[in-house]
Amino acid sequence: MKKIGFIVNPVAGMGGAVGLKGTDGEETLKKAIALGAKPIAPVRAKVFLSHLKKTHCEVCILAAAGKMGELEARKTGFTCIPIGQAKEKTSPFDTRRSAEIMVKEGANLIVFCGGDGTARDVMDAVDLKIPVLGVPTGVKMHSAVFALNPEAAARIVARFLTDGLPLKEAEVMDVDEEAFRQGYLSARLYGYMLVPYEAEYLQNVKMPSSRSENELKNQAAIGVFVIEKILQPNVIYILGPGTTTRTIADLLNQKKTLLGVDLLLNKKIIANDVNEKEILVYIKNKEAKIIVTPIGGQGFIFGRGNQQISPRVIRKVGIENIIVISTKSKLRDIHFLRVDTGDSEIDRKLKERGIEVIVDYNQTVTMPIK
């Protein structure tokens, strides 16, 4: 029977909906909890395991003890061997130590649920010794070791166990979370891990936006078109992160947070860097629309770095009121847009619908969503 190491970072992703852009550090976690953050990783871990269970793979789970994976594995009915001691309060050390033991115990693959920080912790322990796969449950997932979503991760694992898959060295990115909270994306290559390669179900590494003259002109043309033809009086516009959405605010002489979500009303920014709860308060009983741009190299419009625009927000606004903008150069590297909201019904409706993307002044292209 094949062995899978299974590690859940129980606090990963808790900073997303409350607008903290991550959960690294004890003080940030305390702040997230105070703002009403709920655990994300355990829920998505169970979604992954439930889909893996449906594949009927014969597998033994070497699960990090307690809330770091064992609880979810047992709840979904897998044969489970706990690794380490269960703790109420966990740390990156526990992730690294669990991964080290799993390698020694002969795991064929380690699956972890977390974000870029968890990926770095696993890499510190595993390096290139055995393959790994990330189930995306964090806020920042710029690395290329993650599946597109929990269901995609289950499909990769099942194919790896039954048919075998080639292995690929995938990038692990080191993102400065404190700088990220201040609106600066400081990312560097941290290293590589081996992943089972299934191109259809793996995400790419996040690509930085080009700052070429053509790119800036394209962003400006999109911004002018949105201001002249899209913005309507007395409608609240929820502006997602990114340089293309920021250009709209720049042209209006308004200050937008680059990596946060802001609210625009009658061509004025009325709230900066809002979280899910604040968005819902502002748009209550008001007409609202969402403007987002896909992540370069990955194509995600929801579920990566903008978890403040949550399923509750999307339901309130309505999927027919989602506006996507993107420069042409960004779309050249993206064949599909992607969504991973955590709500399967919303994801399904968006995938069935597809969407028009504004790519220049008075110019759109229709993109499928996967």
mmCIF file of C-alpha atoms in Angstrom:
data_model
loop_
_atom_site.group_PDB
_atom_site.id
_atom_site.type_symbol
_atom_site.label_atom_id
_atom_site.label_comp_id
_atom_site.label_asym_id
_atom_site.label_seq_id
_atom_site.Cartn_x
_atom_site.Cartn_y
_atom_site.Cartn_z
ATOM 1 C CA MET A 1 0.000 0.000 0.000
ATOM 2 C CA LYS A 2 1.306 3.452 -0.942
ATOM 3 C CA LYS A 3 1.960 5.954 1.825
ATOM 4 C CA ILE A 4 1.041 9.629 1.655
ATOM 5 C CA GLY A 5 2.307 12.138 4.169
ATOM 6 C CA PHE A 6 -0.432 14.632 4.997
ATOM 7 C CA ILE A 7 0.142 17.980 6.719
ATOM 8 C CA VAL A 8 -2.407 20.714 7.419
ATOM 9 C CA ASN A 9 -1.380 24.175 8.551
ATOM 10 C CA PRO A 10 -4.539 24.834 10.595
ATOM 11 C CA VAL A 11 -4.212 28.631 10.507
ATOM 12 C CA ALA A 12 -3.331 29.006 6.819
ATOM 13 C CA GLY A 13 -5.653 31.347 4.941
ATOM 14 C CA MET A 14 -7.290 32.873 8.013
ATOM 15 C CA GLY A 15 -5.924 36.313 7.165
ATOM 16 C CA GLY A 16 -7.521 36.400 3.715
ATOM 17 C CA ALA A 17 -11.154 37.364 4.160
ATOM 18 C CA VAL A 18 -10.289 39.757 7.005
ATOM 19 C CA GLY A 19 -7.837 41.612 4.765
ATOM 20 C CA LEU A 20 -4.544 40.774 6.506
ATOM 21 C CA LYS A 21 -2.968 39.238 3.374
ATOM 22 C CA GLY A 22 -1.519 36.314 5.300
ATOM 23 C CA THR A 23 -1.329 34.722 8.742
ATOM 24 C CA ASP A 24 2.427 34.484 9.349
ATOM 25 C CA GLY A 25 3.374 35.337 12.918
ATOM 26 C CA GLU A 26 1.585 34.991 16.248
ATOM 27 C CA GLU A 27 0.481 38.631 16.428
ATOM 28 C CA THR A 28 -1.057 38.520 12.957
ATOM 29 C CA LEU A 29 -2.962 35.363 13.873
ATOM 30 C CA LYS A 30 -4.303 37.019 17.032
ATOM 31 C CA LYS A 31 -5.422 39.997 14.975
ATOM 32 C CA ALA A 32 -7.108 37.743 12.417
ATOM 33 C CA ILE A 33 -9.043 35.928 15.150
ATOM 34 C CA ALA A 34 -10.037 39.254 16.721
ATOM 35 C CA LEU A 35 -11.404 40.349 13.327
ATOM 36 C CA GLY A 36 -13.557 37.232 13.181
ATOM 37 C CA ALA A 37 -11.402 35.021 10.947
ATOM 38 C CA LYS A 38 -12.494 31.406 10.629
ATOM 39 C CA PRO A 39 -10.286 28.355 9.908
ATOM 40 C CA ILE A 40 -9.998 27.718 6.170
ATOM 41 C CA ALA A 41 -7.376 24.982 5.840
ATOM 42 C CA PRO A 42 -9.229 22.201 7.725
ATOM 43 C CA VAL A 43 -12.312 22.695 5.544
ATOM 44 C CA ARG A 44 -10.353 22.572 2.293
ATOM 45 C CA ALA A 45 -8.309 19.625 3.619
ATOM 46 C CA LYS A 46 -11.536 17.646 4.071
ATOM 47 C CA VAL A 47 -12.658 18.600 0.554
ATOM 48 C CA PHE A 48 -9.371 17.227 -0.804
ATOM 49 C CA LEU A 49 -9.622 14.002 1.190
ATOM 50 C CA SER A 50 -13.281 13.502 0.267
ATOM 51 C CA HIS A 51 -12.452 13.707 -3.434
ATOM 52 C CA LEU A 52 -9.460 11.398 -2.951
ATOM 53 C CA LYS A 53 -11.732 8.905 -1.152
ATOM 54 C CA LYS A 54 -14.006 8.781 -4.196
ATOM 55 C CA THR A 55 -11.104 7.580 -6.362
ATOM 56 C CA HIS A 56 -10.908 4.340 -4.269
ATOM 57 C CA CYS A 57 -7.106 4.510 -4.138
ATOM 58 C CA GLU A 58 -5.511 2.060 -1.717
ATOM 59 C CA VAL A 59 -3.465 4.406 0.441
ATOM 60 C CA CYS A 60 -2.223 4.782 3.990
ATOM 61 C CA ILE A 61 -2.134 8.329 5.338
ATOM 62 C CA LEU A 62 0.840 9.331 7.470
ATOM 63 C CA ALA A 63 -0.926 12.299 9.032
ATOM 64 C CA ALA A 64 0.619 14.972 11.198
ATOM 65 C CA ALA A 65 -0.967 14.502 14.617
ATOM 66 C CA GLY A 66 -4.123 16.219 15.799
ATOM 67 C CA LYS A 67 -5.358 19.304 13.988
ATOM 68 C CA MET A 68 -2.409 19.178 11.567
ATOM 69 C CA GLY A 69 -4.036 16.456 9.462
ATOM 70 C CA GLU A 70 -4.938 13.468 11.607
ATOM 71 C CA LEU A 71 -8.414 14.763 12.504
ATOM 72 C CA GLU A 72 -9.367 15.363 8.873
ATOM 73 C CA ALA A 73 -7.954 12.009 7.727
ATOM 74 C CA ARG A 74 -9.919 10.090 10.355
ATOM 75 C CA LYS A 75 -13.137 12.008 9.662
ATOM 76 C CA THR A 76 -12.969 11.034 5.988
ATOM 77 C CA GLY A 77 -12.385 7.356 6.777
ATOM 78 C CA PHE A 78 -8.774 6.845 5.717
ATOM 79 C CA THR A 79 -6.387 4.375 7.300
ATOM 80 C CA CYS A 80 -4.255 6.757 9.301
ATOM 81 C CA ILE A 81 -0.945 6.640 11.184
ATOM 82 C CA PRO A 82 -0.390 9.776 13.312
ATOM 83 C CA ILE A 83 3.005 11.434 13.085
ATOM 84 C CA GLY A 84 4.282 13.342 16.119
ATOM 85 C CA GLN A 85 2.272 14.583 19.083
ATOM 86 C CA ALA A 86 -1.021 16.442 18.850
ATOM 87 C CA LYS A 87 -0.754 20.075 19.962
ATOM 88 C CA GLU A 88 -3.320 22.762 20.589
ATOM 89 C CA LYS A 89 -0.924 25.434 19.347
ATOM 90 C CA THR A 90 1.146 24.527 16.279
ATOM 91 C CA SER A 91 4.135 26.194 14.635
ATOM 92 C CA PRO A 92 6.308 26.040 11.498
ATOM 93 C CA PHE A 93 8.649 23.777 13.481
ATOM 94 C CA ASP A 94 5.866 21.179 13.704
ATOM 95 C CA THR A 95 5.414 21.290 9.929
ATOM 96 C CA ARG A 96 9.125 20.803 9.310
ATOM 97 C CA ARG A 97 9.451 18.034 11.910
ATOM 98 C CA SER A 98 6.413 16.158 10.582
ATOM 99 C CA ALA A 99 7.749 16.307 7.036
ATOM 100 C CA GLU A 100 11.165 15.017 8.143
ATOM 101 C CA ILE A 101 9.567 12.015 9.887
ATOM 102 C CA MET A 102 7.365 11.280 6.855
ATOM 103 C CA VAL A 103 10.442 11.091 4.626
ATOM 104 C CA LYS A 104 12.087 8.654 7.055
ATOM 105 C CA GLU A 105 8.896 6.568 7.221
ATOM 106 C CA GLY A 106 8.986 6.029 3.475
ATOM 107 C CA ALA A 107 6.191 8.295 2.294
ATOM 108 C CA ASN A 108 5.788 8.152 -1.477
ATOM 109 C CA LEU A 109 4.392 11.674 -1.550
ATOM 110 C CA ILE A 110 3.742 14.512 0.911
ATOM 111 C CA VAL A 111 0.556 16.540 0.498
ATOM 112 C CA PHE A 112 0.346 19.759 2.492
ATOM 113 C CA CYS A 113 -2.506 22.223 2.973
ATOM 114 C CA GLY A 114 -1.312 25.799 3.313
ATOM 115 C CA GLY A 115 0.200 28.708 1.420
ATOM 116 C CA ASP A 116 3.662 29.850 0.407
ATOM 117 C CA GLY A 117 4.880 29.918 4.018
ATOM 118 C CA THR A 118 3.902 26.282 4.535
ATOM 119 C CA ALA A 119 5.564 25.385 1.224
ATOM 120 C CA ARG A 120 8.816 26.903 2.449
ATOM 121 C CA ASP A 121 8.608 24.976 5.731
ATOM 122 C CA VAL A 122 8.049 21.696 3.879
ATOM 123 C CA MET A 123 10.906 22.449 1.492
ATOM 124 C CA ASP A 124 13.276 23.074 4.404
ATOM 125 C CA ALA A 125 12.613 19.501 5.543
ATOM 126 C CA VAL A 126 12.138 17.651 2.264
ATOM 127 C CA ASP A 127 14.204 19.489 -0.352
ATOM 128 C CA LEU A 128 14.210 17.185 -3.430
ATOM 129 C CA LYS A 129 14.098 13.865 -1.542
ATOM 130 C CA ILE A 130 10.483 12.923 -2.392
ATOM 131 C CA PRO A 131 7.662 14.589 -4.367
ATOM 132 C CA VAL A 132 5.209 16.948 -2.713
ATOM 133 C CA LEU A 133 1.947 18.627 -3.647
ATOM 134 C CA GLY A 134 0.255 21.686 -2.169
ATOM 135 C CA VAL A 135 -3.486 21.972 -1.599
ATOM 136 C CA PRO A 136 -4.064 25.742 -1.839
ATOM 137 C CA THR A 137 -5.452 26.992 1.470
ATOM 138 C CA GLY A 138 -3.373 30.101 2.139
ATOM 139 C CA VAL A 139 -3.656 33.737 1.128
ATOM 140 C CA LYS A 140 -0.480 34.036 -0.936
ATOM 141 C CA MET A 141 0.107 31.127 -3.295
ATOM 142 C CA HIS A 142 2.716 32.411 -5.726
ATOM 143 C CA SER A 143 4.630 29.110 -5.817
ATOM 144 C CA ALA A 144 4.228 26.480 -8.521
ATOM 145 C CA VAL A 145 3.888 23.519 -6.137
ATOM 146 C CA PHE A 146 0.123 23.966 -5.722
ATOM 147 C CA ALA A 147 -2.755 22.241 -7.437
ATOM 148 C CA LEU A 148 -5.465 24.526 -8.818
ATOM 149 C CA ASN A 149 -7.873 23.586 -6.021
ATOM 150 C CA PRO A 150 -8.531 20.698 -3.580
ATOM 151 C CA GLU A 151 -10.365 18.584 -6.176
ATOM 152 C CA ALA A 152 -7.531 19.006 -8.677
ATOM 153 C CA ALA A 153 -5.067 17.964 -5.970
ATOM 154 C CA ALA A 154 -7.040 14.760 -5.385
ATOM 155 C CA ARG A 155 -6.956 13.959 -9.103
ATOM 156 C CA ILE A 156 -3.193 14.476 -9.257
ATOM 157 C CA VAL A 157 -2.620 12.256 -6.222
ATOM 158 C CA ALA A 158 -4.873 9.505 -7.597
ATOM 159 C CA ARG A 159 -3.086 9.484 -10.948
ATOM 160 C CA PHE A 160 0.306 9.547 -9.237
ATOM 161 C CA LEU A 161 -0.616 6.538 -7.113
ATOM 162 C CA THR A 162 -2.277 4.440 -9.811
ATOM 163 C CA ASP A 163 -0.646 5.349 -13.120
ATOM 164 C CA GLY A 164 2.466 7.199 -12.094
ATOM 165 C CA LEU A 165 3.242 10.726 -13.233
ATOM 166 C CA PRO A 166 6.495 12.387 -14.280
ATOM 167 C CA LEU A 167 8.096 14.606 -11.677
ATOM 168 C CA LYS A 168 8.918 18.257 -12.229
ATOM 169 C CA GLU A 169 11.019 20.683 -10.232
ATOM 170 C CA ALA A 170 8.606 23.479 -9.287
ATOM 171 C CA GLU A 171 9.412 26.875 -7.829
ATOM 172 C CA VAL A 172 8.849 27.737 -4.180
ATOM 173 C CA MET A 173 8.579 31.491 -3.717
ATOM 174 C CA ASP A 174 9.596 33.521 -0.684
ATOM 175 C CA VAL A 175 7.168 36.424 -0.237
ATOM 176 C CA ASP A 176 7.826 39.095 2.406
ATOM 177 C CA GLU A 177 4.440 39.110 4.157
ATOM 178 C CA GLU A 178 5.019 42.319 6.098
ATOM 179 C CA ALA A 179 5.919 44.167 2.894
ATOM 180 C CA PHE A 180 2.880 42.557 1.261
ATOM 181 C CA ARG A 181 0.634 44.059 3.957
ATOM 182 C CA GLN A 182 2.197 47.457 3.281
ATOM 183 C CA GLY A 183 1.332 47.194 -0.408
ATOM 184 C CA TYR A 184 4.681 46.028 -1.780
ATOM 185 C CA LEU A 185 5.200 42.665 -3.444
ATOM 186 C CA SER A 186 8.686 41.510 -2.551
ATOM 187 C CA ALA A 187 9.119 37.982 -3.884
ATOM 188 C CA ARG A 188 12.186 35.908 -4.615
ATOM 189 C CA LEU A 189 12.886 32.323 -5.529
ATOM 190 C CA TYR A 190 13.322 30.293 -2.347
ATOM 191 C CA GLY A 191 14.067 26.953 -3.995
ATOM 192 C CA TYR A 192 12.533 23.959 -5.741
ATOM 193 C CA MET A 193 10.541 20.882 -4.823
ATOM 194 C CA LEU A 194 9.525 17.896 -6.919
ATOM 195 C CA VAL A 195 5.842 17.737 -7.842
ATOM 196 C CA PRO A 196 3.866 15.114 -9.795
ATOM 197 C CA TYR A 197 3.418 16.861 -13.123
ATOM 198 C CA GLU A 198 -0.121 17.067 -14.442
ATOM 199 C CA ALA A 199 -0.267 20.351 -16.371
ATOM 200 C CA GLU A 200 -4.058 20.518 -16.456
ATOM 201 C CA TYR A 201 -4.353 20.538 -12.659
ATOM 202 C CA LEU A 202 -1.225 22.404 -11.486
ATOM 203 C CA GLN A 203 -0.959 26.165 -11.185
ATOM 204 C CA ASN A 204 1.977 28.118 -12.602
ATOM 205 C CA VAL A 205 4.231 30.373 -10.594
ATOM 206 C CA LYS A 206 2.902 33.929 -10.347
ATOM 207 C CA MET A 207 4.431 36.171 -13.003
ATOM 208 C CA PRO A 208 5.152 39.833 -12.144
ATOM 209 C CA SER A 209 3.403 42.495 -14.195
ATOM 210 C CA SER A 210 5.403 44.044 -17.004
ATOM 211 C CA ARG A 211 6.213 47.746 -16.653
ATOM 212 C CA SER A 212 7.033 48.308 -20.325
ATOM 213 C CA GLU A 213 5.780 51.410 -22.153
ATOM 214 C CA ASN A 214 3.300 49.331 -24.158
ATOM 215 C CA GLU A 215 1.959 47.720 -20.975
ATOM 216 C CA LEU A 216 1.460 51.077 -19.270
ATOM 217 C CA LYS A 217 -0.292 52.495 -22.337
ATOM 218 C CA ASN A 218 -2.544 49.433 -22.472
ATOM 219 C CA GLN A 219 -3.414 49.815 -18.781
ATOM 220 C CA ALA A 220 -4.179 53.501 -19.315
ATOM 221 C CA ALA A 221 -6.457 52.751 -22.285
ATOM 222 C CA ILE A 222 -8.370 50.178 -20.227
ATOM 223 C CA GLY A 223 -8.659 52.629 -17.346
ATOM 224 C CA VAL A 224 -9.998 55.420 -19.559
ATOM 225 C CA PHE A 225 -12.559 53.062 -21.100
ATOM 226 C CA VAL A 226 -13.755 51.893 -17.673
ATOM 227 C CA ILE A 227 -14.092 55.486 -16.460
ATOM 228 C CA GLU A 228 -15.875 56.726 -19.586
ATOM 229 C CA LYS A 229 -18.075 53.742 -20.424
ATOM 230 C CA ILE A 230 -18.395 51.438 -17.408
ATOM 231 C CA LEU A 231 -18.580 53.481 -14.215
ATOM 232 C CA GLN A 232 -22.142 54.433 -13.309
ATOM 233 C CA PRO A 233 -23.397 56.990 -10.779
ATOM 234 C CA ASN A 234 -24.328 55.751 -7.297
ATOM 235 C CA VAL A 235 -22.893 52.252 -7.885
ATOM 236 C CA ILE A 236 -20.216 50.947 -5.528
ATOM 237 C CA TYR A 237 -17.315 49.350 -7.401
ATOM 238 C CA ILE A 238 -15.260 46.778 -5.516
ATOM 239 C CA LEU A 239 -11.757 47.138 -6.966
ATOM 240 C CA GLY A 240 -9.564 44.054 -6.604
ATOM 241 C CA PRO A 241 -5.758 44.117 -6.247
ATOM 242 C CA GLY A 242 -3.370 44.765 -9.115
ATOM 243 C CA THR A 243 -1.684 47.441 -11.198
ATOM 244 C CA THR A 244 -4.406 47.404 -13.861
ATOM 245 C CA THR A 245 -7.195 48.089 -11.371
ATOM 246 C CA ARG A 246 -5.001 50.684 -9.643
ATOM 247 C CA THR A 247 -4.658 52.551 -12.939
ATOM 248 C CA ILE A 248 -8.401 53.327 -12.829
ATOM 249 C CA ALA A 249 -7.909 55.076 -9.484
ATOM 250 C CA ASP A 250 -4.727 56.806 -10.669
ATOM 251 C CA LEU A 251 -6.592 58.325 -13.623
ATOM 252 C CA LEU A 252 -9.231 59.617 -11.200
ATOM 253 C CA ASN A 253 -6.490 61.048 -8.962
ATOM 254 C CA GLN A 254 -7.509 58.633 -6.229
ATOM 255 C CA LYS A 255 -5.231 56.581 -3.976
ATOM 256 C CA LYS A 256 -5.755 52.825 -4.290
ATOM 257 C CA THR A 257 -3.927 50.125 -2.350
ATOM 258 C CA LEU A 258 -1.990 47.978 -4.818
ATOM 259 C CA LEU A 259 -2.448 44.639 -3.050
ATOM 260 C CA GLY A 260 -5.721 45.307 -1.270
ATOM 261 C CA VAL A 261 -9.408 45.689 -2.111
ATOM 262 C CA ASP A 262 -10.860 49.211 -2.274
ATOM 263 C CA LEU A 263 -14.325 50.686 -2.795
ATOM 264 C CA LEU A 264 -15.088 53.317 -5.452
ATOM 265 C CA LEU A 265 -18.292 55.378 -5.537
ATOM 266 C CA ASN A 266 -19.022 58.262 -7.915
ATOM 267 C CA LYS A 267 -15.370 58.238 -9.009
ATOM 268 C CA LYS A 268 -14.078 58.631 -5.450
ATOM 269 C CA ILE A 269 -12.385 56.024 -3.267
ATOM 270 C CA ILE A 270 -14.618 55.765 -0.199
ATOM 271 C CA ALA A 271 -12.752 52.978 1.618
ATOM 272 C CA ASN A 272 -9.222 51.579 1.329
ATOM 273 C CA ASP A 273 -7.984 48.047 1.993
ATOM 274 C CA VAL A 274 -11.354 46.690 3.107
ATOM 275 C CA ASN A 275 -12.072 43.185 4.371
ATOM 276 C CA GLU A 276 -15.058 40.943 3.662
ATOM 277 C CA LYS A 277 -17.118 42.230 6.594
ATOM 278 C CA GLU A 278 -16.544 45.867 5.654
ATOM 279 C CA ILE A 279 -17.472 45.238 2.023
ATOM 280 C CA LEU A 280 -20.758 43.634 3.061
ATOM 281 C CA VAL A 281 -21.584 46.596 5.308
ATOM 282 C CA TYR A 282 -20.877 49.152 2.562
ATOM 283 C CA ILE A 283 -22.872 47.381 -0.151
ATOM 284 C CA LYS A 284 -25.891 46.514 1.995
ATOM 285 C CA ASN A 285 -29.037 47.650 0.145
ATOM 286 C CA LYS A 286 -26.890 49.278 -2.558
ATOM 287 C CA GLU A 287 -26.067 48.394 -6.145
ATOM 288 C CA ALA A 288 -22.507 47.124 -6.448
ATOM 289 C CA LYS A 289 -20.149 45.668 -9.041
ATOM 290 C CA ILE A 290 -16.774 43.948 -8.860
ATOM 291 C CA ILE A 291 -13.744 44.833 -10.998
ATOM 292 C CA VAL A 292 -10.856 42.353 -10.953
ATOM 293 C CA THR A 293 -7.819 41.495 -13.045
ATOM 294 C CA PRO A 294 -6.306 37.990 -13.411
ATOM 295 C CA ILE A 295 -3.065 37.037 -11.695
ATOM 296 C CA GLY A 296 -0.210 36.956 -14.180
ATOM 297 C CA GLY A 297 0.883 33.468 -15.207
ATOM 298 C CA GLN A 298 -1.933 31.829 -13.221
ATOM 299 C CA GLY A 299 -5.144 33.374 -14.531
ATOM 300 C CA PHE A 300 -7.018 33.385 -11.222
ATOM 301 C CA ILE A 301 -9.650 36.102 -10.860
ATOM 302 C CA PHE A 302 -10.906 34.848 -7.477
ATOM 303 C CA GLY A 303 -9.274 32.777 -4.742
ATOM 304 C CA ARG A 304 -5.692 34.046 -4.868
ATOM 305 C CA GLY A 305 -4.798 37.195 -2.949
ATOM 306 C CA ASN A 306 -8.323 38.663 -3.034
ATOM 307 C CA GLN A 307 -10.198 36.433 -0.579
ATOM 308 C CA GLN A 308 -11.836 39.596 0.800
ATOM 309 C CA ILE A 309 -14.098 39.293 -2.267
ATOM 310 C CA SER A 310 -15.577 36.176 -0.738
ATOM 311 C CA PRO A 311 -18.411 33.906 -1.897
ATOM 312 C CA ARG A 312 -20.755 35.933 0.323
ATOM 313 C CA VAL A 313 -19.696 39.127 -1.432
ATOM 314 C CA ILE A 314 -20.004 37.569 -4.888
ATOM 315 C CA ARG A 315 -23.480 36.239 -4.101
ATOM 316 C CA LYS A 316 -24.556 39.654 -2.848
ATOM 317 C CA VAL A 317 -23.224 41.466 -5.924
ATOM 318 C CA GLY A 318 -24.251 38.795 -8.455
ATOM 319 C CA ILE A 319 -21.977 37.090 -10.954
ATOM 320 C CA GLU A 320 -23.549 39.137 -13.750
ATOM 321 C CA ASN A 321 -21.967 42.221 -12.125
ATOM 322 C CA ILE A 322 -18.369 40.984 -12.322
ATOM 323 C CA ILE A 323 -16.100 43.000 -14.636
ATOM 324 C CA VAL A 324 -12.708 41.576 -15.637
ATOM 325 C CA ILE A 325 -9.943 43.748 -17.083
ATOM 326 C CA SER A 326 -6.551 42.637 -18.346
ATOM 327 C CA THR A 327 -3.741 43.855 -20.556
ATOM 328 C CA LYS A 328 -3.176 41.940 -23.770
ATOM 329 C CA SER A 329 0.316 40.812 -22.795
ATOM 330 C CA LYS A 330 -1.001 39.170 -19.616
ATOM 331 C CA LEU A 331 -3.614 37.204 -21.554
ATOM 332 C CA ARG A 332 -1.045 35.957 -24.057
ATOM 333 C CA ASP A 333 0.311 33.677 -21.336
ATOM 334 C CA ILE A 334 -3.133 32.634 -20.064
ATOM 335 C CA HIS A 335 -5.371 30.267 -22.020
ATOM 336 C CA PHE A 336 -8.145 30.230 -19.397
ATOM 337 C CA LEU A 337 -9.282 32.267 -16.459
ATOM 338 C CA ARG A 338 -9.542 30.371 -13.189
ATOM 339 C CA VAL A 339 -11.592 30.584 -10.001
ATOM 340 C CA ASP A 340 -11.153 28.935 -6.608
ATOM 341 C CA THR A 341 -13.573 30.744 -4.309
ATOM 342 C CA GLY A 342 -14.110 27.824 -1.942
ATOM 343 C CA ASP A 343 -17.784 27.722 -2.928
ATOM 344 C CA SER A 344 -18.370 24.963 -5.474
ATOM 345 C CA GLU A 345 -21.706 26.388 -6.626
ATOM 346 C CA ILE A 346 -20.268 29.824 -7.396
ATOM 347 C CA ASP A 347 -17.262 28.256 -9.127
ATOM 348 C CA ARG A 348 -19.583 26.097 -11.242
ATOM 349 C CA LYS A 349 -21.766 29.034 -12.277
ATOM 350 C CA LEU A 350 -18.767 31.114 -13.244
ATOM 351 C CA LYS A 351 -17.274 28.253 -15.252
ATOM 352 C CA GLU A 352 -20.543 27.714 -17.104
ATOM 353 C CA ARG A 353 -20.837 31.391 -17.898
ATOM 354 C CA GLY A 354 -17.400 32.389 -19.156
ATOM 355 C CA ILE A 355 -16.730 36.118 -19.205
ATOM 356 C CA GLU A 356 -15.838 39.060 -21.410
ATOM 357 C CA VAL A 357 -12.496 40.638 -20.561
ATOM 358 C CA ILE A 358 -11.798 44.291 -21.333
ATOM 359 C CA VAL A 359 -8.348 44.309 -22.966
ATOM 360 C CA ASP A 360 -8.169 47.824 -24.474
ATOM 361 C CA TYR A 361 -10.299 50.883 -25.130
ATOM 362 C CA ASN A 362 -13.635 49.561 -26.417
ATOM 363 C CA GLN A 363 -12.105 46.131 -27.022
ATOM 364 C CA THR A 364 -13.048 42.865 -25.295
ATOM 365 C CA VAL A 365 -12.329 39.173 -25.663
ATOM 366 C CA THR A 366 -14.415 36.281 -24.342
ATOM 367 C CA MET A 367 -12.485 33.957 -22.054
ATOM 368 C CA PRO A 368 -13.553 30.558 -20.706
ATOM 369 C CA ILE A 369 -13.218 29.936 -16.969
ATOM 370 C CA LYS A 370 -11.827 26.664 -15.618
#
